[in-house]
CSV table of C-alpha atoms in Angstrom, one decimal:
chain,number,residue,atom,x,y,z
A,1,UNK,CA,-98.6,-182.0,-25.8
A,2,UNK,CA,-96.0,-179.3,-27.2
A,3,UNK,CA,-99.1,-177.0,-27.1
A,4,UNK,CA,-99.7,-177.8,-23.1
A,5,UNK,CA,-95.3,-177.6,-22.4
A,6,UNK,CA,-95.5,-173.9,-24.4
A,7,UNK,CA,-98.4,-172.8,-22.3
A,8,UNK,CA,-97.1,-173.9,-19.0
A,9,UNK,CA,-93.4,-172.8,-20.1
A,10,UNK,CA,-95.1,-169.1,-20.9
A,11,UNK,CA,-96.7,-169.2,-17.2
A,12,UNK,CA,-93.8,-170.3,-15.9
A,13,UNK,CA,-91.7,-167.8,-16.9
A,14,UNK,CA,-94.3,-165.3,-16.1
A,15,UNK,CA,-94.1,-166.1,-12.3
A,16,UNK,CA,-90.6,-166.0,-12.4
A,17,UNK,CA,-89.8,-163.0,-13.7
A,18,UNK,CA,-92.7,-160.8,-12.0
A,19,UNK,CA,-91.4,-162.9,-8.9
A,20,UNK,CA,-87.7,-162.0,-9.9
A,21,UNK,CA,-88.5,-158.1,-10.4
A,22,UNK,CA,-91.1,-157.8,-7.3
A,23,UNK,CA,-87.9,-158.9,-5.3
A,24,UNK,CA,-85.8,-157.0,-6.4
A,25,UNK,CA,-88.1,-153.7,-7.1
A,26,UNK,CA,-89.5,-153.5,-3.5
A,27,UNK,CA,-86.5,-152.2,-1.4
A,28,UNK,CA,-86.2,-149.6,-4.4
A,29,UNK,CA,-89.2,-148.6,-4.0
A,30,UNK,CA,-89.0,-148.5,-0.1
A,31,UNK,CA,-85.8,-146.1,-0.1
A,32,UNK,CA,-88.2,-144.0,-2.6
A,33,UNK,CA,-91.1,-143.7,-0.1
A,34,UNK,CA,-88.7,-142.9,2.8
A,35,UNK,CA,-87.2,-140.1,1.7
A,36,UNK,CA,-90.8,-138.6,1.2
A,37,UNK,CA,-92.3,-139.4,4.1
A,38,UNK,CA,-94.5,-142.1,3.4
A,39,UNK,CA,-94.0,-144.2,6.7
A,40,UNK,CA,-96.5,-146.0,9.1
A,41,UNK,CA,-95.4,-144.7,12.4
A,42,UNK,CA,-95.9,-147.6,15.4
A,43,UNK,CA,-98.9,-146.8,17.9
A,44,UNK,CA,-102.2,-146.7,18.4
A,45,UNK,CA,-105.5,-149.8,19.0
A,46,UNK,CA,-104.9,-151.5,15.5
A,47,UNK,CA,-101.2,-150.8,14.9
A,48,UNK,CA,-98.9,-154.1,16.2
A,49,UNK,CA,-95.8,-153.0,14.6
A,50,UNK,CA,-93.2,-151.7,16.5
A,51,UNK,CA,-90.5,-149.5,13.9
A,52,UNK,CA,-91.5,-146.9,11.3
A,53,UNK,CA,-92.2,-148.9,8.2
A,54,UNK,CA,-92.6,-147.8,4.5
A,55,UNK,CA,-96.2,-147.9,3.3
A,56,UNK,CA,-97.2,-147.9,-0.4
A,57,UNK,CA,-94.3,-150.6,-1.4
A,58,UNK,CA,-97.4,-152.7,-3.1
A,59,UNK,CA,-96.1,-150.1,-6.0
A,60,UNK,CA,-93.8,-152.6,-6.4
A,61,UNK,CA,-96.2,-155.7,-6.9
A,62,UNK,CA,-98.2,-153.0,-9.5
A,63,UNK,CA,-95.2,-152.4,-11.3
A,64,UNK,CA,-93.9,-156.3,-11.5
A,65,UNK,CA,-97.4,-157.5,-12.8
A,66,UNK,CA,-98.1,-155.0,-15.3
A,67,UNK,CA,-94.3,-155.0,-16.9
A,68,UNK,CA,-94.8,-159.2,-16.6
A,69,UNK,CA,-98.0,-158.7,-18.3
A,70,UNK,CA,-97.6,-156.3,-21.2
A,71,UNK,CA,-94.6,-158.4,-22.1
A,72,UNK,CA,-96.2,-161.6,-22.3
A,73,UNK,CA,-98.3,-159.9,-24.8
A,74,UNK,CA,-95.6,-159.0,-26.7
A,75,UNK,CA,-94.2,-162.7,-26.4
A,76,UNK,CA,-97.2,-164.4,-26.9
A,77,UNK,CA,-98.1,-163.1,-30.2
A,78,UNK,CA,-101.1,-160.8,-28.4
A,79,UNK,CA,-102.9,-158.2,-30.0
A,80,UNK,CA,-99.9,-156.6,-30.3
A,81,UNK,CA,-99.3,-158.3,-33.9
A,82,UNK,CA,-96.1,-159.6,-33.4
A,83,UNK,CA,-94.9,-163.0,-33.8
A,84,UNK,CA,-94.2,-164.7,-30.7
A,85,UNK,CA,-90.4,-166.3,-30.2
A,86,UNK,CA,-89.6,-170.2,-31.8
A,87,UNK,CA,-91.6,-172.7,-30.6
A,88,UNK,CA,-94.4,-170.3,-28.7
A,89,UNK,CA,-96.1,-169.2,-31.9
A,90,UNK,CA,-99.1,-170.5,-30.9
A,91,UNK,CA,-99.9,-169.9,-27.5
A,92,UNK,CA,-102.8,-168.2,-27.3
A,93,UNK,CA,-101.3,-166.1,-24.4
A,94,UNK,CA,-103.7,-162.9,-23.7
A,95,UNK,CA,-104.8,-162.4,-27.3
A,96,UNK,CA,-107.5,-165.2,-26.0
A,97,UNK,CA,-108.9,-162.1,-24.1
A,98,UNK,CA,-110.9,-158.8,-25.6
A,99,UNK,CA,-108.5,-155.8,-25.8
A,100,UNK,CA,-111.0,-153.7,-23.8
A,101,UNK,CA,-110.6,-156.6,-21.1
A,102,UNK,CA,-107.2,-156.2,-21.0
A,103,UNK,CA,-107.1,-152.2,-21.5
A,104,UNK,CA,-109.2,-152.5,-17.9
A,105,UNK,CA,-106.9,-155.0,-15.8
A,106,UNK,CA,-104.0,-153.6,-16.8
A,107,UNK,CA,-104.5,-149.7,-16.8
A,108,UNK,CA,-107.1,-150.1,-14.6
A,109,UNK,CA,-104.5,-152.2,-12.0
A,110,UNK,CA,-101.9,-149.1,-12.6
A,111,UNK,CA,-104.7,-146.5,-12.0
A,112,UNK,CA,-105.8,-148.7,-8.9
A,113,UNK,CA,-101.9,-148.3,-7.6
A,114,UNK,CA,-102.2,-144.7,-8.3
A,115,UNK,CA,-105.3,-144.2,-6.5
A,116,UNK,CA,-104.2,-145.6,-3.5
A,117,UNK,CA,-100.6,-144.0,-3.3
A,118,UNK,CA,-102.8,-140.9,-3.5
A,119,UNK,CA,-104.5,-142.5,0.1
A,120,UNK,CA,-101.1,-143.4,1.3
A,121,UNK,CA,-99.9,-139.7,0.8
A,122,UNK,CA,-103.1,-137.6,1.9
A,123,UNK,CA,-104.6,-140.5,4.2
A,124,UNK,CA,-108.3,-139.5,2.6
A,125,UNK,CA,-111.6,-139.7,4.6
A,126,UNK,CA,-113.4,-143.4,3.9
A,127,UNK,CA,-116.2,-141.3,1.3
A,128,UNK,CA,-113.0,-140.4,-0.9
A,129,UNK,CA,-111.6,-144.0,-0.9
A,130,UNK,CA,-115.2,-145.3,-1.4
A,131,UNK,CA,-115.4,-143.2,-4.6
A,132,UNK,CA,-112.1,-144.0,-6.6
A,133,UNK,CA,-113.0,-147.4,-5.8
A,134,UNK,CA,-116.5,-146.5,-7.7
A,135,UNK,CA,-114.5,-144.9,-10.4
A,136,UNK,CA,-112.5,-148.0,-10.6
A,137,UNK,CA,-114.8,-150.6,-10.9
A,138,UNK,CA,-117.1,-148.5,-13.7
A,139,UNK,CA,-113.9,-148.3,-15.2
A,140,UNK,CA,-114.1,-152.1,-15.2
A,141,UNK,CA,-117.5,-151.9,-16.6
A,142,UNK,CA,-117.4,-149.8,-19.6
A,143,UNK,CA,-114.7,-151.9,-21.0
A,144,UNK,CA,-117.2,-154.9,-20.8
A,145,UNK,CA,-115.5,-156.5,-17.7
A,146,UNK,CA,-118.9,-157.6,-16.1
A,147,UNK,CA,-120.6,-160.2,-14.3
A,148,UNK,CA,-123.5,-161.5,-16.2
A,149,UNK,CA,-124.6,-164.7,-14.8
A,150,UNK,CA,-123.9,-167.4,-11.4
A,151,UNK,CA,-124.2,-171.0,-11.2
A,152,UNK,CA,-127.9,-171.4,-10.0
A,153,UNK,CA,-127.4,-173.1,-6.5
A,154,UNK,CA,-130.4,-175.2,-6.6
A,155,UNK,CA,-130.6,-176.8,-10.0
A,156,UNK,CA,-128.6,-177.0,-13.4
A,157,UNK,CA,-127.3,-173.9,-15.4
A,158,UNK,CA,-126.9,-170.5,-14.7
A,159,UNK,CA,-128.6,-167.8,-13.5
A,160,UNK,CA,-128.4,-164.4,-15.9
A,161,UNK,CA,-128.5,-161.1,-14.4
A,162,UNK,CA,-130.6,-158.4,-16.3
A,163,UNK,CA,-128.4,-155.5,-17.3
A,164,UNK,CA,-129.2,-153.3,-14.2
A,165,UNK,CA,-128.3,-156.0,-11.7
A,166,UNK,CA,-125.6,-156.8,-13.8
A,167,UNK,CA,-124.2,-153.6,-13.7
A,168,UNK,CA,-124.8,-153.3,-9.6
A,169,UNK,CA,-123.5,-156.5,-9.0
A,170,UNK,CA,-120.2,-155.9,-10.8
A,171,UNK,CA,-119.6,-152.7,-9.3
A,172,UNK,CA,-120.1,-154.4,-5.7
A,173,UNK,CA,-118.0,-157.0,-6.8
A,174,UNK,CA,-114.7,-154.9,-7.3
A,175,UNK,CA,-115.4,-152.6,-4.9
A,176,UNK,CA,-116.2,-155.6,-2.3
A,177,UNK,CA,-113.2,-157.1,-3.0
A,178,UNK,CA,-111.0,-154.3,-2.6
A,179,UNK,CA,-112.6,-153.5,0.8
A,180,UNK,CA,-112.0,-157.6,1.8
A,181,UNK,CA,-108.0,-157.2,0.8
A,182,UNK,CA,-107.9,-153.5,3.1
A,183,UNK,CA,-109.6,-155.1,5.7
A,184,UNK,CA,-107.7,-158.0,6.7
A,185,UNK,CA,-104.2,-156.0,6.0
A,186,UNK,CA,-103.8,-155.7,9.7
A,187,UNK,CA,-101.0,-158.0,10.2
A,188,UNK,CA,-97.1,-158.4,8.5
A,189,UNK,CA,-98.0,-160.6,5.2
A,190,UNK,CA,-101.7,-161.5,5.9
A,191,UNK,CA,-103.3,-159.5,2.7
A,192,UNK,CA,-100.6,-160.6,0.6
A,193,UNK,CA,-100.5,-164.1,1.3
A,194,UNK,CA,-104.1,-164.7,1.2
A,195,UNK,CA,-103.9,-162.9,-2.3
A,196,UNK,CA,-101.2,-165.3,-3.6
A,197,UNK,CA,-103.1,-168.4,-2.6
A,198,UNK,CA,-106.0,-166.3,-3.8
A,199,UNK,CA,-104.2,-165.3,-7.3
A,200,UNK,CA,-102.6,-169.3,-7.2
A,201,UNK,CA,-106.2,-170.8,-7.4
A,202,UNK,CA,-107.9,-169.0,-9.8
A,203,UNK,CA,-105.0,-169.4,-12.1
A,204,UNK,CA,-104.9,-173.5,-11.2
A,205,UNK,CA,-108.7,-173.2,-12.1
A,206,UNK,CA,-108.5,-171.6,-15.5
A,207,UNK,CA,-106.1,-174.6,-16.8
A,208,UNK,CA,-108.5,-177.2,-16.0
A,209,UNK,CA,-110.0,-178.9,-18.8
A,210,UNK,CA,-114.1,-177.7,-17.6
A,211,UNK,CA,-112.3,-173.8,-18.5
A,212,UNK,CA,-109.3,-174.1,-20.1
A,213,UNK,CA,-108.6,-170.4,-20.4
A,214,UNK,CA,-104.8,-170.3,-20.3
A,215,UNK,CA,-105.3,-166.7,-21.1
A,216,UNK,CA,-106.3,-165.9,-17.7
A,217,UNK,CA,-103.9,-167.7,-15.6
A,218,UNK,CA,-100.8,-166.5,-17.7
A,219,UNK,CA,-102.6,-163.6,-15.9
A,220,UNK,CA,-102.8,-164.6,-12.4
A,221,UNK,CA,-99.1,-166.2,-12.8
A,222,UNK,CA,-97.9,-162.7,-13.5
A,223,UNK,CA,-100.0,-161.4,-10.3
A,224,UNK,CA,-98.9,-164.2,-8.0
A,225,UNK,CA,-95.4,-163.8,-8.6
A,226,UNK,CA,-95.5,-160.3,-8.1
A,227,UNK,CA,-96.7,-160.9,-4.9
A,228,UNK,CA,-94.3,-163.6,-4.3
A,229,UNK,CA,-91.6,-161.4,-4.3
A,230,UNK,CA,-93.3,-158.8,-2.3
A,231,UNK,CA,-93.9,-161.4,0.4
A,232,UNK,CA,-90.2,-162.1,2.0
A,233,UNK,CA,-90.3,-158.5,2.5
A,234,UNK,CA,-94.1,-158.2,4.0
A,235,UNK,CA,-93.6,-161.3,6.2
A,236,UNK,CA,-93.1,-160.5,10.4
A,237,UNK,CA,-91.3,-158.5,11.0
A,238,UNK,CA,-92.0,-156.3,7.5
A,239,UNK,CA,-89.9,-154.2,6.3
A,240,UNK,CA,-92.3,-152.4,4.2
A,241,UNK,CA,-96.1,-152.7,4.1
A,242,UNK,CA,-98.1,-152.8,0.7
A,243,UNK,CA,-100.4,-149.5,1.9
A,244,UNK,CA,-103.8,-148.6,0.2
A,245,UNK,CA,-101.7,-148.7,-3.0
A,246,UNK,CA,-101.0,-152.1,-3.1
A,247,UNK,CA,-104.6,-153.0,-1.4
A,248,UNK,CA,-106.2,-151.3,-4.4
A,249,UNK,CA,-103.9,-153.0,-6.9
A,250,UNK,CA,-104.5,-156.7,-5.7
A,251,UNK,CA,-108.4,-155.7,-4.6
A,252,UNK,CA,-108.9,-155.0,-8.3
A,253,UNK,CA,-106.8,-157.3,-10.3
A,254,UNK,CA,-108.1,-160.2,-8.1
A,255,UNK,CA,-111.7,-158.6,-8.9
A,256,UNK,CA,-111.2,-159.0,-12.6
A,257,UNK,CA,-109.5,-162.2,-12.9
A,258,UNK,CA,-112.4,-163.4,-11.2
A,259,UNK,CA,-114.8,-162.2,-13.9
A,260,UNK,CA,-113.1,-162.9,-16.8
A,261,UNK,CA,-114.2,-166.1,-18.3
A,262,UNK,CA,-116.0,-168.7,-16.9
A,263,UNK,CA,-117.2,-169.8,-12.9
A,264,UNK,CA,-114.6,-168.3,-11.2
A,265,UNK,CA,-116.8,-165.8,-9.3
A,266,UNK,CA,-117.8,-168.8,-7.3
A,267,UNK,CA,-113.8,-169.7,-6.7
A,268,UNK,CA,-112.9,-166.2,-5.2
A,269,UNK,CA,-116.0,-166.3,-2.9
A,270,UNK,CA,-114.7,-169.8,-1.5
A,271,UNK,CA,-110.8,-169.1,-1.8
A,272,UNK,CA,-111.3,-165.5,-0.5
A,273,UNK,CA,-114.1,-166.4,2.1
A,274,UNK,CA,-112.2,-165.5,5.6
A,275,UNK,CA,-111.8,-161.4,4.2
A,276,UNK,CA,-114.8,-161.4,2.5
A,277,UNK,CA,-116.4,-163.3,5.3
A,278,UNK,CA,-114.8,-160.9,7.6
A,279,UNK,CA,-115.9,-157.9,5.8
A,280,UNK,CA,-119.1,-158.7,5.8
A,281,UNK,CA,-119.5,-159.5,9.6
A,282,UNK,CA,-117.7,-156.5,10.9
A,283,UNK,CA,-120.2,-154.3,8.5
A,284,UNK,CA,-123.2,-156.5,10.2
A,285,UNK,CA,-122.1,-155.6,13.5
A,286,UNK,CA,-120.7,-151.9,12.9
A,287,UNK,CA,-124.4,-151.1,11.9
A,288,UNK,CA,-126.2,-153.2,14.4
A,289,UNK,CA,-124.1,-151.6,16.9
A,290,UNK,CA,-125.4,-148.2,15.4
A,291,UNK,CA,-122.0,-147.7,14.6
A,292,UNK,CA,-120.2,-146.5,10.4
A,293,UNK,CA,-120.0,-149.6,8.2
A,294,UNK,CA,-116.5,-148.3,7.3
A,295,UNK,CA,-115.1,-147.0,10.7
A,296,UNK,CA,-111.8,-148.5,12.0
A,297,UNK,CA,-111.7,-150.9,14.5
A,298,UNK,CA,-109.8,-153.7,16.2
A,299,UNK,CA,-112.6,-156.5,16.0
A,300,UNK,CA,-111.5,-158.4,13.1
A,301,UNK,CA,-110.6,-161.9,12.6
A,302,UNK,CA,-106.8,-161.8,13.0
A,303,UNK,CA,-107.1,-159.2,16.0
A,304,UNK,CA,-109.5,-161.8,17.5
A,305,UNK,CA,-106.4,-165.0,17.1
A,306,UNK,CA,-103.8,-162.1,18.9
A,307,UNK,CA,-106.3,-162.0,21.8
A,308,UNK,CA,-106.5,-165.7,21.9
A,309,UNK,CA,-102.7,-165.3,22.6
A,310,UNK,CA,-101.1,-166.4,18.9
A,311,UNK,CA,-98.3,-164.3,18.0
A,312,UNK,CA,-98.4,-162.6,14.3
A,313,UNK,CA,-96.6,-165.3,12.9
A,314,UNK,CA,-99.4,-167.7,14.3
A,315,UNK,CA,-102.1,-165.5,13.2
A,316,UNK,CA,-100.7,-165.3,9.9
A,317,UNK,CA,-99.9,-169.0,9.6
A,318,UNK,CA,-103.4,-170.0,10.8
A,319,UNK,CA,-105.6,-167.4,8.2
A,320,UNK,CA,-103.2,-169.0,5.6
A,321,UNK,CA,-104.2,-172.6,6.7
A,322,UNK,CA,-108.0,-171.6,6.5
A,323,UNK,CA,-107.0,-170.5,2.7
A,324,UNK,CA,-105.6,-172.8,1.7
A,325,UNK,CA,-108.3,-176.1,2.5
A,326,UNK,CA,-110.7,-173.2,0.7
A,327,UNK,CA,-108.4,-172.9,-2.0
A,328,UNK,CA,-108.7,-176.9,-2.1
A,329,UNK,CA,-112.2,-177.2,-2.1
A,330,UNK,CA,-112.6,-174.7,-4.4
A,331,UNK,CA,-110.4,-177.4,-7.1
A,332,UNK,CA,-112.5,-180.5,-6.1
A,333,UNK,CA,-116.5,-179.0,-5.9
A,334,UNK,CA,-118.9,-177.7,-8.7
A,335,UNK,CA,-119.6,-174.5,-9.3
A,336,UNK,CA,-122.6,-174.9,-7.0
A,337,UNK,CA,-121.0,-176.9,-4.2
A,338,UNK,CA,-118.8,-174.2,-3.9
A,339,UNK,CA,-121.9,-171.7,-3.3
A,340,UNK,CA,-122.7,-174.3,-0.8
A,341,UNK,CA,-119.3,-174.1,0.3
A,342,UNK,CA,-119.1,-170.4,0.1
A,343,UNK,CA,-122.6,-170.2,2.4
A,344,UNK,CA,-121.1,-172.4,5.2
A,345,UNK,CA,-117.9,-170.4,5.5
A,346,UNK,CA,-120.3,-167.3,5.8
A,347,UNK,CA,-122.6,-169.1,8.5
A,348,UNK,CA,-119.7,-170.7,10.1
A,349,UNK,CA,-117.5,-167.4,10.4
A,350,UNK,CA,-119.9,-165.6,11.7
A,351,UNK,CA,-120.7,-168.1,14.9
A,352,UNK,CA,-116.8,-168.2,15.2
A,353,UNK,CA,-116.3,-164.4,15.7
A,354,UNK,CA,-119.4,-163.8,17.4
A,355,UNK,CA,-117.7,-166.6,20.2
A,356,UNK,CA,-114.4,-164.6,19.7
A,357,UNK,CA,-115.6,-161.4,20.7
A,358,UNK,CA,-117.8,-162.9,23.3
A,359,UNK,CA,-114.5,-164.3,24.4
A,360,UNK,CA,-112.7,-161.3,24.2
A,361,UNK,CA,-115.4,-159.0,26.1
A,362,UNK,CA,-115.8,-161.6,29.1
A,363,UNK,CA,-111.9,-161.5,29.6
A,364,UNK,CA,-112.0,-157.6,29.4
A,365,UNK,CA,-114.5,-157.6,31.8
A,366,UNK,CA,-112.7,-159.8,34.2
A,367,UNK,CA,-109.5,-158.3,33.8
A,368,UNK,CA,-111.5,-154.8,34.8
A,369,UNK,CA,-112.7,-156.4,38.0
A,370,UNK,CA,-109.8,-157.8,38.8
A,371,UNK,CA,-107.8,-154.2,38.5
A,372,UNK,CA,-110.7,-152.9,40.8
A,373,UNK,CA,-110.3,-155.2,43.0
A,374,UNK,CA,-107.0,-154.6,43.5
A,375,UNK,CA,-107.4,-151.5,44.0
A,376,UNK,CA,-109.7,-151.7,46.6
């Protein structure tokens, strides 16, 4: 029992504070990216703000979770070699985790910030993005952070990769997700809400008994405060937006706290199954439509609810409210009824935005004949 109240007390503490310095850090670091020029000016198809709005404030979130992070090291007792404070002696806090592990989330999650201010300053082509998120997941890889097996979906035990697919996989992992999180930041809060209930889950998950890896959701405490913080600011109307820096930052932390440890590859699929779900349709219908996989366009999920009529708020509210009954089935099925799970969310997203964009291309058309018949 005193074991359990430390642990939970540590990951407590660790929200707090990241959610605490987040808060406070982001209109810092908003006044900082004003004054050189890093704003999102309104316009355009896929733009639905309306001021000048500071990009690249997920610098913020970065800095929270990693300062959060390397000091519950130090608290817990870590591989740092110190002894932790009265009464937390022995939590196992992140020493539970391989040093190279933790070398690659956390100077792998500032590199990831880094690599996407560099976006946010210089606004690179797609191929340039697509490669620092190569670099970033091999980064990822080298230190051992891998995926090397999945709960086989039709029978007991797990399915192991050979060290090729294993290698493939985990690279398409972390640069999937980090492509799910860019895609769906198209609306005040969206990316960074999902990512808390995302970053909430997974940490829920690694207490229960079948993991027990308090390790990792000391982890994800630290990660979902940050972006706790970040949100009051992010919410509609934002005052600042996270940018390709703070994309890159969540895409890859929530990419490795999904590996580390045990079934949780199977949790981010379900929890994180309207971006990735998203992602993966817009690619299916970019190239069926001879069209880039990675080209920018308005036809995602959240445009589709503001053409239905929901304000952003709605939107939001309603992407959030898909989350979060994932996020709950995620917590109360297997490892394989979330697969299940995962591949009904996949079938069922599809026929849903396939009926939006039908729905949106038969009012288009309408509205067209009625201005020409106006006209006439």
């Amino acid at each position: 029992m005193i074991q359990a109240d430390a642990d939970l007390l540590l990951i407590g503490g660790a929200f707090a504070a990241a959610a605490f310095i987040s808060l406070v850090l982001t209109p810092v670091v908003a006044r900082g990216l004003r004054s050189v020029g890093l704003i999102d000016e309104p316009g355009g198809d896929r733009r639905v703000h309306l001021a000048p709005t500071p990009r690249g404030a997920g610098l913020a979130v970065a800095a929270a979770f990693i300062v959060v992070s390397l000091v519950a090291l130090v608290v817990a007792g870590g591989r740092s070699g110190l002894p932790g404070p009265p009464g937390l002696e022995e939590v196992p806090g992140l020493a539970a985790l391989p040093a190279p592990a933790l070398a690659a989330l956390i100077g792998g999650s500032a590199l990831a910030a880094l690599f996407g201010l560099i976006d946010d300053r210089f606004d690179l082509r797609a191929r340039w993005q697509l490669a620092l998120q190569v670099v970033l997941a091999l980064l990822a890889l080298g230190a051992g952070v891998a995926i090397e097996s999945i709960n086989n979906p039709v029978g007991t035990g797990t399915i192991d990769f050979a060290p090729w697919f294993m290698a493939a996989f985990t690279v398409f992992w972390v640069v999937g997700m980090i492509n799910s999180i860019n895609w769906i930041d198209g609306l005040d809060g969206l990316s960074t809400g999902v990512a808390l209930i995302a970053a909430v889950t997974l940490g829920v998950i690694s207490l229960t008994p079948a993991i027990d890896q308090p390790a990792v959701t000391l982890l994800c405490a630290a990660l979902a405060g940050s972006l706790a913080g970040f949100l009051p600011w992010n919410f509609h109307p934002a005052r600042v937006f996270p940018g390709t820096a703070g994309v890159f930052f969540i895409g890859y932390c929530l990419a490795l706290l999904s590996i580390l440890g045990t079934a949780k590859v199977a949790v981010a699929l379900l929890v994180l199954g309207v971006p990735i779900v998203d992602t993966f349709w817009i690619i299916v219908r970019r190239l069926m439509a001879g069209q880039a996989p990675f080209a920018a366009d308005s036809g995602h999920l959240h445009h589709r609810l503001l053409g239905l009529g929901l304000s952003q708020r709605g939107a939001v509210l309603t992407i959030y409210a898909i989350c979060l009954i994932l996020a709950g089935l995620s917590l109360v099925l297997s490892g394989t009824g979330q697969l299940y799970a995962f591949l009904g969310v996949v079938v069922g997203g599809g026929l849903l935005l396939y009926l939006l964009t039908r729905r949106a291309r038969e009012a288009l058309e309408r509205d067209s004949y009625d201005d020409g018949t106006s006209r006439s």
